[in-house]
Amino acid sequence: MSSIGKIRRLLNLMERLQSGRIYNTKELADFCNVSRRTIFRDIKTLQDSGIPVLYDASKTGYWISSGTYLPPTDFTLAETLSLMLLAQEMGSPKRGVPFQGVSRDAALKLQSNLPNHLRQYVGELTASVKINTEPQAELDGSQQHYERTLEALTSRKKIRLRYNSLYDRKVIRTLVSPYRLLFQRRAWYVIGRSSMHRAVRTFHVGRIQDSEITDDEFTPPPRFTLQRYLGNAWNLVRERGARCDVVVRFQPLVAQNVAEVSWHKTQRLVWNPDGTMDFHVNVDGIHEISWWIMGYADQAEVLQPSSLVDLITTRVQRMAKIYKA
């Protein structure tokens, strides 16, 4: 059996032995789908690694006392490796998710609790796999606002913000009932009802200049969900009353690349005999998706709606003036 298979079996065996019940070797062999001889070898391997696998003569079974190792879990080896990889990468100070540095500490703790020989195997595997995330928004000095918002959301308390609003084009002050925290498009966003706007709004954590938790309590609307709030927005900006079907034809050079990504929940792909691909999507508004389309330059052609064709045509004409074409 491969080293990965053995590690998986040993981890499953430890989880079963520390569950609080005593198991005999036949039960453990059936659980791991191996012979009793293999179970005896595995138990010796664990004991040699310093794990106190105990034997109860009266019940002719083995067990691990609670508190001597990791708490009982149902993690498989694949799940353990996945958690460690994600925790390490998401906790990266440069390319991870902002304010999640503790996840890197959690990965180290998880790895340090493994027996020496298992720790070496797992360390080699995690070193061989790399997750490259996109560069994140600069949020220096914003962690205190993130933590206050999280505390306000948890305690159901309103939070007072001084906020640099791009929409209002000025610094505003508003009292927000935070319904959700959302990480998307490389940054954290607070979504909640704003007293100033008298509506649910989205606030970029990096643009919060000052924050203060108040004693005012709030109750989230029982039917509020991010799915309802964002609707069919391409990303974050939902233009109410502007839902439309968009069709973009991608040239063969980029068509396969576009097709390999799930860009939107409503997307539908239609391949043409000449190798082009028609990308169909239903979105609430054309402005957000227009920037994505323009990123493909002359390899993307909007077929509908006409309003999106006009929008991109206008921008192309302005670009031509900039470059004096």
PDB file of C-alpha atoms in Angstrom:
ATOM      1  CA  MET A   1       0.000   0.000   0.000  1.00  0.00           C
ATOM      2  CA  SER A   2       1.170   3.546  -0.707  1.00  0.00           C
ATOM      3  CA  SER A   3       2.412   5.838   2.060  1.00  0.00           C
ATOM      4  CA  ILE A   4      -0.670   8.021   1.616  1.00  0.00           C
ATOM      5  CA  GLY A   5      -2.934   4.997   2.064  1.00  0.00           C
ATOM      6  CA  LYS A   6      -1.108   3.976   5.221  1.00  0.00           C
ATOM      7  CA  ILE A   7      -1.286   7.480   6.701  1.00  0.00           C
ATOM      8  CA  ARG A   8      -5.003   7.607   5.944  1.00  0.00           C
ATOM      9  CA  ARG A   9      -5.531   4.261   7.660  1.00  0.00           C
ATOM     10  CA  LEU A  10      -3.503   5.263  10.732  1.00  0.00           C
ATOM     11  CA  LEU A  11      -5.407   8.540  11.097  1.00  0.00           C
ATOM     12  CA  ASN A  12      -8.741   6.739  10.783  1.00  0.00           C
ATOM     13  CA  LEU A  13      -7.571   4.163  13.288  1.00  0.00           C
ATOM     14  CA  MET A  14      -6.586   6.845  15.816  1.00  0.00           C
ATOM     15  CA  GLU A  15      -9.903   8.625  15.417  1.00  0.00           C
ATOM     16  CA  ARG A  16     -11.768   5.371  16.054  1.00  0.00           C
ATOM     17  CA  LEU A  17      -9.627   4.450  19.081  1.00  0.00           C
ATOM     18  CA  GLN A  18     -10.094   7.813  20.785  1.00  0.00           C
ATOM     19  CA  SER A  19     -13.872   7.844  20.260  1.00  0.00           C
ATOM     20  CA  GLY A  20     -14.457   6.665  23.838  1.00  0.00           C
ATOM     21  CA  ARG A  21     -15.223   3.043  22.987  1.00  0.00           C
ATOM     22  CA  ILE A  22     -12.999  -0.031  23.202  1.00  0.00           C
ATOM     23  CA  TYR A  23     -12.518  -1.964  19.932  1.00  0.00           C
ATOM     24  CA  ASN A  24     -11.143  -5.441  19.402  1.00  0.00           C
ATOM     25  CA  THR A  25      -8.832  -6.177  16.488  1.00  0.00           C
ATOM     26  CA  LYS A  26     -11.571  -7.805  14.401  1.00  0.00           C
ATOM     27  CA  GLU A  27     -13.742  -4.679  14.607  1.00  0.00           C
ATOM     28  CA  LEU A  28     -10.779  -2.484  13.712  1.00  0.00           C
ATOM     29  CA  ALA A  29      -9.804  -4.780  10.827  1.00  0.00           C
ATOM     30  CA  ASP A  30     -13.343  -4.646   9.426  1.00  0.00           C
ATOM     31  CA  PHE A  31     -13.419  -0.866   9.825  1.00  0.00           C
ATOM     32  CA  CYS A  32     -10.091  -0.372   8.016  1.00  0.00           C
ATOM     33  CA  ASN A  33     -10.735  -3.195   5.542  1.00  0.00           C
ATOM     34  CA  VAL A  34      -7.427  -4.912   6.325  1.00  0.00           C
ATOM     35  CA  SER A  35      -6.310  -8.076   8.116  1.00  0.00           C
ATOM     36  CA  ARG A  36      -5.988  -8.389  11.893  1.00  0.00           C
ATOM     37  CA  ARG A  37      -2.241  -8.871  11.385  1.00  0.00           C
ATOM     38  CA  THR A  38      -2.088  -5.426   9.735  1.00  0.00           C
ATOM     39  CA  ILE A  39      -4.043  -3.922  12.649  1.00  0.00           C
ATOM     40  CA  PHE A  40      -1.526  -5.359  15.131  1.00  0.00           C
ATOM     41  CA  ARG A  41       1.297  -3.776  13.094  1.00  0.00           C
ATOM     42  CA  ASP A  42      -0.547  -0.444  12.927  1.00  0.00           C
ATOM     43  CA  ILE A  43      -1.126  -0.419  16.681  1.00  0.00           C
ATOM     44  CA  LYS A  44       2.571  -1.055  17.263  1.00  0.00           C
ATOM     45  CA  THR A  45       3.430   1.760  14.820  1.00  0.00           C
ATOM     46  CA  LEU A  46       1.210   4.143  16.786  1.00  0.00           C
ATOM     47  CA  GLN A  47       2.670   3.040  20.108  1.00  0.00           C
ATOM     48  CA  ASP A  48       6.223   3.424  18.772  1.00  0.00           C
ATOM     49  CA  SER A  49       5.273   6.968  17.719  1.00  0.00           C
ATOM     50  CA  GLY A  50       4.433   7.849  21.323  1.00  0.00           C
ATOM     51  CA  ILE A  51       0.651   7.551  21.035  1.00  0.00           C
ATOM     52  CA  PRO A  52      -0.659   5.792  24.183  1.00  0.00           C
ATOM     53  CA  VAL A  53      -2.774   3.038  22.634  1.00  0.00           C
ATOM     54  CA  LEU A  54      -3.990   1.080  25.674  1.00  0.00           C
ATOM     55  CA  TYR A  55      -5.225  -2.510  25.943  1.00  0.00           C
ATOM     56  CA  ASP A  56      -8.140  -3.568  28.130  1.00  0.00           C
ATOM     57  CA  ALA A  57      -7.683  -7.245  28.971  1.00  0.00           C
ATOM     58  CA  SER A  58     -11.189  -7.690  30.374  1.00  0.00           C
ATOM     59  CA  LYS A  59     -12.760  -6.473  27.122  1.00  0.00           C
ATOM     60  CA  THR A  60      -9.925  -7.703  24.865  1.00  0.00           C
ATOM     61  CA  GLY A  61      -9.824  -4.381  23.047  1.00  0.00           C
ATOM     62  CA  TYR A  62      -7.803  -1.255  22.420  1.00  0.00           C
ATOM     63  CA  TRP A  63      -8.476   2.425  23.092  1.00  0.00           C
ATOM     64  CA  ILE A  64      -6.824   5.837  23.440  1.00  0.00           C
ATOM     65  CA  SER A  65      -7.692   7.880  26.508  1.00  0.00           C
ATOM     66  CA  SER A  66      -9.407  11.201  25.803  1.00  0.00           C
ATOM     67  CA  GLY A  67      -7.198  14.282  25.876  1.00  0.00           C
ATOM     68  CA  THR A  68      -4.001  12.467  24.915  1.00  0.00           C
ATOM     69  CA  TYR A  69      -4.240  13.366  21.251  1.00  0.00           C
ATOM     70  CA  LEU A  70      -6.358  15.351  18.827  1.00  0.00           C
ATOM     71  CA  PRO A  71     -10.090  15.568  19.616  1.00  0.00           C
ATOM     72  CA  PRO A  72     -12.126  12.910  17.818  1.00  0.00           C
ATOM     73  CA  THR A  73     -12.940  13.925  14.253  1.00  0.00           C
ATOM     74  CA  ASP A  74     -14.107  12.276  11.088  1.00  0.00           C
ATOM     75  CA  PHE A  75     -11.282  13.787   9.034  1.00  0.00           C
ATOM     76  CA  THR A  76      -9.795  11.591   6.353  1.00  0.00           C
ATOM     77  CA  LEU A  77      -6.207  12.126   5.278  1.00  0.00           C
ATOM     78  CA  ALA A  78      -7.424  13.995   2.206  1.00  0.00           C
ATOM     79  CA  GLU A  79      -9.526  16.259   4.438  1.00  0.00           C
ATOM     80  CA  THR A  80      -6.607  16.853   6.792  1.00  0.00           C
ATOM     81  CA  LEU A  81      -4.279  17.751   3.935  1.00  0.00           C
ATOM     82  CA  SER A  82      -6.923  20.002   2.397  1.00  0.00           C
ATOM     83  CA  LEU A  83      -7.438  21.872   5.668  1.00  0.00           C
ATOM     84  CA  MET A  84      -3.715  22.355   6.132  1.00  0.00           C
ATOM     85  CA  LEU A  85      -3.179  23.581   2.565  1.00  0.00           C
ATOM     86  CA  LEU A  86      -6.079  26.002   2.693  1.00  0.00           C
ATOM     87  CA  ALA A  87      -5.171  27.264   6.158  1.00  0.00           C
ATOM     88  CA  GLN A  88      -1.560  27.867   5.172  1.00  0.00           C
ATOM     89  CA  GLU A  89      -2.414  29.683   1.954  1.00  0.00           C
ATOM     90  CA  MET A  90      -5.376  31.681   3.275  1.00  0.00           C
ATOM     91  CA  GLY A  91      -3.211  32.842   6.172  1.00  0.00           C
ATOM     92  CA  SER A  92      -0.454  34.126   3.904  1.00  0.00           C
ATOM     93  CA  PRO A  93       0.231  37.790   4.768  1.00  0.00           C
ATOM     94  CA  LYS A  94       0.636  38.849   1.124  1.00  0.00           C
ATOM     95  CA  ARG A  95      -1.716  36.741  -0.992  1.00  0.00           C
ATOM     96  CA  GLY A  96      -4.069  35.154   1.517  1.00  0.00           C
ATOM     97  CA  VAL A  97      -7.464  36.320   2.744  1.00  0.00           C
ATOM     98  CA  PRO A  98      -6.951  39.512   4.803  1.00  0.00           C
ATOM     99  CA  PHE A  99      -7.223  39.183   8.595  1.00  0.00           C
ATOM    100  CA  GLN A 100      -7.059  35.370   8.491  1.00  0.00           C
ATOM    101  CA  GLY A 101      -3.458  35.003   9.682  1.00  0.00           C
ATOM    102  CA  VAL A 102      -4.586  32.797  12.558  1.00  0.00           C
ATOM    103  CA  SER A 103      -5.432  30.094  10.026  1.00  0.00           C
ATOM    104  CA  ARG A 104      -1.701  29.701   9.355  1.00  0.00           C
ATOM    105  CA  ASP A 105      -1.163  29.145  13.081  1.00  0.00           C
ATOM    106  CA  ALA A 106      -3.960  26.569  13.059  1.00  0.00           C
ATOM    107  CA  ALA A 107      -2.241  24.671  10.238  1.00  0.00           C
ATOM    108  CA  LEU A 108       1.014  24.587  12.198  1.00  0.00           C
ATOM    109  CA  LYS A 109      -0.797  23.330  15.298  1.00  0.00           C
ATOM    110  CA  LEU A 110      -2.543  20.633  13.310  1.00  0.00           C
ATOM    111  CA  GLN A 111       0.736  19.494  11.811  1.00  0.00           C
ATOM    112  CA  SER A 112       2.643  19.677  15.107  1.00  0.00           C
ATOM    113  CA  ASN A 113       0.092  17.368  16.766  1.00  0.00           C
ATOM    114  CA  LEU A 114       0.798  14.594  14.298  1.00  0.00           C
ATOM    115  CA  PRO A 115       3.255  11.860  15.272  1.00  0.00           C
ATOM    116  CA  ASN A 116       6.805  12.426  14.023  1.00  0.00           C
ATOM    117  CA  HIS A 117       6.748  10.003  11.109  1.00  0.00           C
ATOM    118  CA  LEU A 118       3.286  11.130   9.981  1.00  0.00           C
ATOM    119  CA  ARG A 119       4.329  14.759  10.338  1.00  0.00           C
ATOM    120  CA  GLN A 120       7.179  14.146   7.911  1.00  0.00           C
ATOM    121  CA  TYR A 121       4.923  12.522   5.312  1.00  0.00           C
ATOM    122  CA  VAL A 122       2.291  15.249   5.581  1.00  0.00           C
ATOM    123  CA  GLY A 123       4.931  17.975   5.490  1.00  0.00           C
ATOM    124  CA  GLU A 124       6.373  16.571   2.263  1.00  0.00           C
ATOM    125  CA  LEU A 125       2.935  16.376   0.669  1.00  0.00           C
ATOM    126  CA  THR A 126       1.892  19.902   1.615  1.00  0.00           C
ATOM    127  CA  ALA A 127       5.243  21.240   0.390  1.00  0.00           C
ATOM    128  CA  SER A 128       4.579  19.642  -2.994  1.00  0.00           C
ATOM    129  CA  VAL A 129       1.214  21.362  -3.500  1.00  0.00           C
ATOM    130  CA  LYS A 130       0.905  25.120  -3.982  1.00  0.00           C
ATOM    131  CA  ILE A 131      -2.207  27.300  -4.161  1.00  0.00           C
ATOM    132  CA  ASN A 132      -1.610  30.647  -5.841  1.00  0.00           C
ATOM    133  CA  THR A 133      -4.288  33.178  -4.935  1.00  0.00           C
ATOM    134  CA  GLU A 134      -4.814  36.567  -6.545  1.00  0.00           C
ATOM    135  CA  PRO A 135      -3.268  39.703  -5.011  1.00  0.00           C
ATOM    136  CA  GLN A 136      -5.618  41.152  -2.402  1.00  0.00           C
ATOM    137  CA  ALA A 137      -6.714  44.706  -1.669  1.00  0.00           C
ATOM    138  CA  GLU A 138      -4.433  46.752   0.576  1.00  0.00           C
ATOM    139  CA  LEU A 139      -6.231  46.773   3.924  1.00  0.00           C
ATOM    140  CA  ASP A 140      -3.477  48.062   6.199  1.00  0.00           C
ATOM    141  CA  GLY A 141      -5.055  49.631   9.259  1.00  0.00           C
ATOM    142  CA  SER A 142      -8.463  48.118   8.520  1.00  0.00           C
ATOM    143  CA  GLN A 143      -8.269  45.019  10.703  1.00  0.00           C
ATOM    144  CA  GLN A 144      -9.743  46.862  13.687  1.00  0.00           C
ATOM    145  CA  HIS A 145     -12.782  47.813  11.581  1.00  0.00           C
ATOM    146  CA  TYR A 146     -13.132  44.226  10.336  1.00  0.00           C
ATOM    147  CA  GLU A 147     -12.996  42.881  13.900  1.00  0.00           C
ATOM    148  CA  ARG A 148     -15.491  45.453  15.180  1.00  0.00           C
ATOM    149  CA  THR A 149     -17.871  44.643  12.367  1.00  0.00           C
ATOM    150  CA  LEU A 150     -17.557  40.943  13.102  1.00  0.00           C
ATOM    151  CA  GLU A 151     -18.235  41.600  16.791  1.00  0.00           C
ATOM    152  CA  ALA A 152     -21.227  43.806  15.938  1.00  0.00           C
ATOM    153  CA  LEU A 153     -22.620  41.154  13.600  1.00  0.00           C
ATOM    154  CA  THR A 154     -22.224  38.447  16.245  1.00  0.00           C
ATOM    155  CA  SER A 155     -23.748  40.506  19.073  1.00  0.00           C
ATOM    156  CA  ARG A 156     -26.472  41.995  16.842  1.00  0.00           C
ATOM    157  CA  LYS A 157     -25.355  45.552  17.624  1.00  0.00           C
ATOM    158  CA  LYS A 158     -25.377  48.447  15.174  1.00  0.00           C
ATOM    159  CA  ILE A 159     -22.041  49.963  14.208  1.00  0.00           C
ATOM    160  CA  ARG A 160     -21.376  53.612  13.440  1.00  0.00           C
ATOM    161  CA  LEU A 161     -19.131  54.193  10.420  1.00  0.00           C
ATOM    162  CA  ARG A 162     -17.241  57.083   8.926  1.00  0.00           C
ATOM    163  CA  TYR A 163     -16.852  55.892   5.375  1.00  0.00           C
ATOM    164  CA  ASN A 164     -15.187  57.112   2.177  1.00  0.00           C
ATOM    165  CA  SER A 165     -18.038  56.446  -0.239  1.00  0.00           C
ATOM    166  CA  LEU A 166     -17.206  56.224  -3.934  1.00  0.00           C
ATOM    167  CA  TYR A 167     -20.928  56.154  -4.727  1.00  0.00           C
ATOM    168  CA  ASP A 168     -21.665  59.352  -2.781  1.00  0.00           C
ATOM    169  CA  ARG A 169     -18.268  60.812  -3.741  1.00  0.00           C
ATOM    170  CA  LYS A 170     -17.613  62.034  -0.220  1.00  0.00           C
ATOM    171  CA  VAL A 171     -16.951  60.861   3.318  1.00  0.00           C
ATOM    172  CA  ILE A 172     -20.238  59.896   4.954  1.00  0.00           C
ATOM    173  CA  ARG A 173     -21.373  58.980   8.455  1.00  0.00           C
ATOM    174  CA  THR A 174     -23.986  56.296   8.869  1.00  0.00           C
ATOM    175  CA  LEU A 175     -25.311  53.761  11.364  1.00  0.00           C
ATOM    176  CA  VAL A 176     -25.167  50.247   9.939  1.00  0.00           C
ATOM    177  CA  SER A 177     -26.918  47.043  10.977  1.00  0.00           C
ATOM    178  CA  PRO A 178     -24.396  44.471   9.679  1.00  0.00           C
ATOM    179  CA  TYR A 179     -26.220  41.476   8.203  1.00  0.00           C
ATOM    180  CA  ARG A 180     -23.290  39.770   6.480  1.00  0.00           C
ATOM    181  CA  LEU A 181     -19.506  39.907   5.978  1.00  0.00           C
ATOM    182  CA  LEU A 182     -18.510  38.892   2.463  1.00  0.00           C
ATOM    183  CA  PHE A 183     -15.065  38.282   0.973  1.00  0.00           C
ATOM    184  CA  GLN A 184     -15.228  38.775  -2.775  1.00  0.00           C
ATOM    185  CA  ARG A 185     -13.224  40.421  -5.541  1.00  0.00           C
ATOM    186  CA  ARG A 186     -10.074  40.475  -3.376  1.00  0.00           C
ATOM    187  CA  ALA A 187     -11.579  42.406  -0.444  1.00  0.00           C
ATOM    188  CA  TRP A 188     -13.924  42.228   2.556  1.00  0.00           C
ATOM    189  CA  TYR A 189     -17.345  43.847   2.357  1.00  0.00           C
ATOM    190  CA  VAL A 190     -19.949  44.629   5.029  1.00  0.00           C
ATOM    191  CA  ILE A 191     -23.527  44.239   3.857  1.00  0.00           C
ATOM    192  CA  GLY A 192     -26.229  45.747   6.026  1.00  0.00           C
ATOM    193  CA  ARG A 193     -28.901  48.383   6.402  1.00  0.00           C
ATOM    194  CA  SER A 194     -27.593  51.968   6.368  1.00  0.00           C
ATOM    195  CA  SER A 195     -29.456  54.637   8.331  1.00  0.00           C
ATOM    196  CA  MET A 196     -28.296  57.317   5.897  1.00  0.00           C
ATOM    197  CA  HIS A 197     -29.485  55.517   2.778  1.00  0.00           C
ATOM    198  CA  ARG A 198     -32.474  53.824   4.464  1.00  0.00           C
ATOM    199  CA  ALA A 199     -31.658  50.689   2.536  1.00  0.00           C
ATOM    200  CA  VAL A 200     -29.304  47.726   2.557  1.00  0.00           C
ATOM    201  CA  ARG A 201     -25.937  48.764   1.172  1.00  0.00           C
ATOM    202  CA  THR A 202     -22.475  47.295   0.587  1.00  0.00           C
ATOM    203  CA  PHE A 203     -19.434  48.830   2.339  1.00  0.00           C
ATOM    204  CA  HIS A 204     -15.803  48.098   1.434  1.00  0.00           C
ATOM    205  CA  VAL A 205     -13.935  47.451   4.711  1.00  0.00           C
ATOM    206  CA  GLY A 206     -10.826  49.143   3.315  1.00  0.00           C
ATOM    207  CA  ARG A 207     -12.730  52.427   2.930  1.00  0.00           C
ATOM    208  CA  ILE A 208     -13.917  52.563   6.535  1.00  0.00           C
ATOM    209  CA  GLN A 209     -12.125  55.448   8.221  1.00  0.00           C
ATOM    210  CA  ASP A 210     -13.611  55.054  11.687  1.00  0.00           C
ATOM    211  CA  SER A 211     -15.936  52.582  13.387  1.00  0.00           C
ATOM    212  CA  GLU A 212     -17.698  52.306  16.737  1.00  0.00           C
ATOM    213  CA  ILE A 213     -20.010  49.618  18.068  1.00  0.00           C
ATOM    214  CA  THR A 214     -23.130  51.089  19.638  1.00  0.00           C
ATOM    215  CA  ASP A 215     -25.573  49.750  22.222  1.00  0.00           C
ATOM    216  CA  ASP A 216     -28.411  49.795  19.685  1.00  0.00           C
ATOM    217  CA  GLU A 217     -29.561  46.285  18.847  1.00  0.00           C
ATOM    218  CA  PHE A 218     -30.934  45.108  15.526  1.00  0.00           C
ATOM    219  CA  THR A 219     -32.738  42.054  14.182  1.00  0.00           C
ATOM    220  CA  PRO A 220     -31.821  40.853  10.681  1.00  0.00           C
ATOM    221  CA  PRO A 221     -34.800  40.413   8.348  1.00  0.00           C
ATOM    222  CA  PRO A 222     -35.789  36.730   8.560  1.00  0.00           C
ATOM    223  CA  ARG A 223     -35.757  36.296   4.782  1.00  0.00           C
ATOM    224  CA  PHE A 224     -32.526  38.176   4.087  1.00  0.00           C
ATOM    225  CA  THR A 225     -29.933  36.190   2.156  1.00  0.00           C
ATOM    226  CA  LEU A 226     -26.941  37.205   0.072  1.00  0.00           C
ATOM    227  CA  GLN A 227     -28.477  35.409  -2.889  1.00  0.00           C
ATOM    228  CA  ARG A 228     -31.610  37.565  -2.708  1.00  0.00           C
ATOM    229  CA  TYR A 229     -29.622  40.746  -2.123  1.00  0.00           C
ATOM    230  CA  LEU A 230     -27.124  40.248  -4.966  1.00  0.00           C
ATOM    231  CA  GLY A 231     -29.661  38.700  -7.336  1.00  0.00           C
ATOM    232  CA  ASN A 232     -28.050  38.145 -10.724  1.00  0.00           C
ATOM    233  CA  ALA A 233     -25.327  40.754 -10.298  1.00  0.00           C
ATOM    234  CA  TRP A 234     -22.224  39.907 -12.308  1.00  0.00           C
ATOM    235  CA  ASN A 235     -20.210  40.335  -9.107  1.00  0.00           C
ATOM    236  CA  LEU A 236     -21.336  42.799  -6.453  1.00  0.00           C
ATOM    237  CA  VAL A 237     -23.222  45.612  -8.180  1.00  0.00           C
ATOM    238  CA  ARG A 238     -26.871  44.790  -8.777  1.00  0.00           C
ATOM    239  CA  GLU A 239     -28.709  47.222 -11.032  1.00  0.00           C
ATOM    240  CA  ARG A 240     -32.339  46.752 -10.067  1.00  0.00           C
ATOM    241  CA  GLY A 241     -34.796  46.739 -12.920  1.00  0.00           C
ATOM    242  CA  ALA A 242     -31.998  46.218 -15.439  1.00  0.00           C
ATOM    243  CA  ARG A 243     -31.954  42.427 -15.789  1.00  0.00           C
ATOM    244  CA  CYS A 244     -31.099  41.319 -19.299  1.00  0.00           C
ATOM    245  CA  ASP A 245     -29.749  38.454 -21.378  1.00  0.00           C
ATOM    246  CA  VAL A 246     -26.184  38.999 -22.526  1.00  0.00           C
ATOM    247  CA  VAL A 247     -24.565  37.082 -25.375  1.00  0.00           C
ATOM    248  CA  VAL A 248     -20.839  37.421 -26.073  1.00  0.00           C
ATOM    249  CA  ARG A 249     -19.025  35.617 -28.884  1.00  0.00           C
ATOM    250  CA  PHE A 250     -15.455  34.621 -28.017  1.00  0.00           C
ATOM    251  CA  GLN A 251     -12.883  33.835 -30.675  1.00  0.00           C
ATOM    252  CA  PRO A 252     -11.111  30.440 -30.726  1.00  0.00           C
ATOM    253  CA  LEU A 253      -7.945  31.914 -29.188  1.00  0.00           C
ATOM    254  CA  VAL A 254      -9.675  32.509 -25.829  1.00  0.00           C
ATOM    255  CA  ALA A 255     -12.911  30.500 -26.096  1.00  0.00           C
ATOM    256  CA  GLN A 256     -11.616  27.400 -24.347  1.00  0.00           C
ATOM    257  CA  ASN A 257     -10.051  29.476 -21.593  1.00  0.00           C
ATOM    258  CA  VAL A 258     -13.367  31.236 -20.956  1.00  0.00           C
ATOM    259  CA  ALA A 259     -15.286  27.959 -21.058  1.00  0.00           C
ATOM    260  CA  GLU A 260     -13.106  26.376 -18.374  1.00  0.00           C
ATOM    261  CA  VAL A 261     -14.289  28.832 -15.693  1.00  0.00           C
ATOM    262  CA  SER A 262     -17.662  29.061 -13.972  1.00  0.00           C
ATOM    263  CA  TRP A 263     -18.082  32.836 -14.173  1.00  0.00           C
ATOM    264  CA  HIS A 264     -21.744  33.145 -13.242  1.00  0.00           C
ATOM    265  CA  LYS A 265     -24.537  30.913 -11.954  1.00  0.00           C
ATOM    266  CA  THR A 266     -26.652  31.517 -15.094  1.00  0.00           C
ATOM    267  CA  GLN A 267     -24.003  31.038 -17.773  1.00  0.00           C
ATOM    268  CA  ARG A 268     -24.632  28.797 -20.769  1.00  0.00           C
ATOM    269  CA  LEU A 269     -22.104  27.951 -23.480  1.00  0.00           C
ATOM    270  CA  VAL A 270     -22.851  27.319 -27.153  1.00  0.00           C
ATOM    271  CA  TRP A 271     -20.028  26.156 -29.418  1.00  0.00           C
ATOM    272  CA  ASN A 272     -20.055  27.083 -33.095  1.00  0.00           C
ATOM    273  CA  PRO A 273     -18.620  25.061 -36.020  1.00  0.00           C
ATOM    274  CA  ASP A 274     -15.887  27.665 -36.630  1.00  0.00           C
ATOM    275  CA  GLY A 275     -14.480  27.218 -33.102  1.00  0.00           C
ATOM    276  CA  THR A 276     -16.012  30.363 -31.636  1.00  0.00           C
ATOM    277  CA  MET A 277     -18.098  30.128 -28.481  1.00  0.00           C
ATOM    278  CA  ASP A 278     -21.228  32.094 -27.583  1.00  0.00           C
ATOM    279  CA  PHE A 279     -21.376  32.906 -23.894  1.00  0.00           C
ATOM    280  CA  HIS A 280     -24.960  33.375 -22.639  1.00  0.00           C
ATOM    281  CA  VAL A 281     -25.655  34.884 -19.211  1.00  0.00           C
ATOM    282  CA  ASN A 282     -28.550  36.623 -17.441  1.00  0.00           C
ATOM    283  CA  VAL A 283     -27.388  39.560 -15.313  1.00  0.00           C
ATOM    284  CA  ASP A 284     -28.809  42.475 -13.327  1.00  0.00           C
ATOM    285  CA  GLY A 285     -27.140  45.321 -15.190  1.00  0.00           C
ATOM    286  CA  ILE A 286     -24.526  45.689 -17.919  1.00  0.00           C
ATOM    287  CA  HIS A 287     -21.854  47.894 -16.339  1.00  0.00           C
ATOM    288  CA  GLU A 288     -19.966  45.334 -14.245  1.00  0.00           C
ATOM    289  CA  ILE A 289     -19.871  42.716 -16.989  1.00  0.00           C
ATOM    290  CA  SER A 290     -18.740  45.299 -19.556  1.00  0.00           C
ATOM    291  CA  TRP A 291     -15.325  45.660 -17.872  1.00  0.00           C
ATOM    292  CA  TRP A 292     -14.858  41.878 -17.923  1.00  0.00           C
ATOM    293  CA  ILE A 293     -15.726  41.710 -21.621  1.00  0.00           C
ATOM    294  CA  MET A 294     -13.339  44.533 -22.500  1.00  0.00           C
ATOM    295  CA  GLY A 295     -10.533  42.622 -20.815  1.00  0.00           C
ATOM    296  CA  TYR A 296     -10.644  40.228 -23.784  1.00  0.00           C
ATOM    297  CA  ALA A 297     -10.204  43.105 -26.268  1.00  0.00           C
ATOM    298  CA  ASP A 298     -10.757  42.063 -29.907  1.00  0.00           C
ATOM    299  CA  GLN A 299     -11.311  38.431 -28.931  1.00  0.00           C
ATOM    300  CA  ALA A 300     -14.820  39.166 -27.603  1.00  0.00           C
ATOM    301  CA  GLU A 301     -17.830  40.554 -29.482  1.00  0.00           C
ATOM    302  CA  VAL A 302     -21.103  41.474 -27.769  1.00  0.00           C
ATOM    303  CA  LEU A 303     -24.079  40.177 -29.769  1.00  0.00           C
ATOM    304  CA  GLN A 304     -26.773  41.379 -27.382  1.00  0.00           C
ATOM    305  CA  PRO A 305     -28.223  43.477 -25.827  1.00  0.00           C
ATOM    306  CA  SER A 306     -27.859  46.564 -27.985  1.00  0.00           C
ATOM    307  CA  SER A 307     -27.409  48.732 -24.879  1.00  0.00           C
ATOM    308  CA  LEU A 308     -24.242  46.815 -23.996  1.00  0.00           C
ATOM    309  CA  VAL A 309     -23.013  47.063 -27.591  1.00  0.00           C
ATOM    310  CA  ASP A 310     -23.480  50.839 -27.415  1.00  0.00           C
ATOM    311  CA  LEU A 311     -21.743  51.072 -24.024  1.00  0.00           C
ATOM    312  CA  ILE A 312     -18.638  49.214 -25.182  1.00  0.00           C
ATOM    313  CA  THR A 313     -18.608  51.071 -28.527  1.00  0.00           C
ATOM    314  CA  THR A 314     -18.509  54.386 -26.665  1.00  0.00           C
ATOM    315  CA  ARG A 315     -15.636  53.202 -24.476  1.00  0.00           C
ATOM    316  CA  VAL A 316     -13.683  51.895 -27.463  1.00  0.00           C
ATOM    317  CA  GLN A 317     -14.069  55.256 -29.194  1.00  0.00           C
ATOM    318  CA  ARG A 318     -12.772  57.030 -26.105  1.00  0.00           C
ATOM    319  CA  MET A 319      -9.812  54.655 -25.958  1.00  0.00           C
ATOM    320  CA  ALA A 320      -9.072  55.372 -29.610  1.00  0.00           C
ATOM    321  CA  LYS A 321      -8.878  59.077 -28.806  1.00  0.00           C
ATOM    322  CA  ILE A 322      -6.498  58.420 -25.923  1.00  0.00           C
ATOM    323  CA  TYR A 323      -4.168  56.461 -28.207  1.00  0.00           C
ATOM    324  CA  LYS A 324      -4.837  58.827 -31.129  1.00  0.00           C
ATOM    325  CA  ALA A 325      -5.960  56.009 -33.364  1.00  0.00           C
TER     326      ALA A 325
END
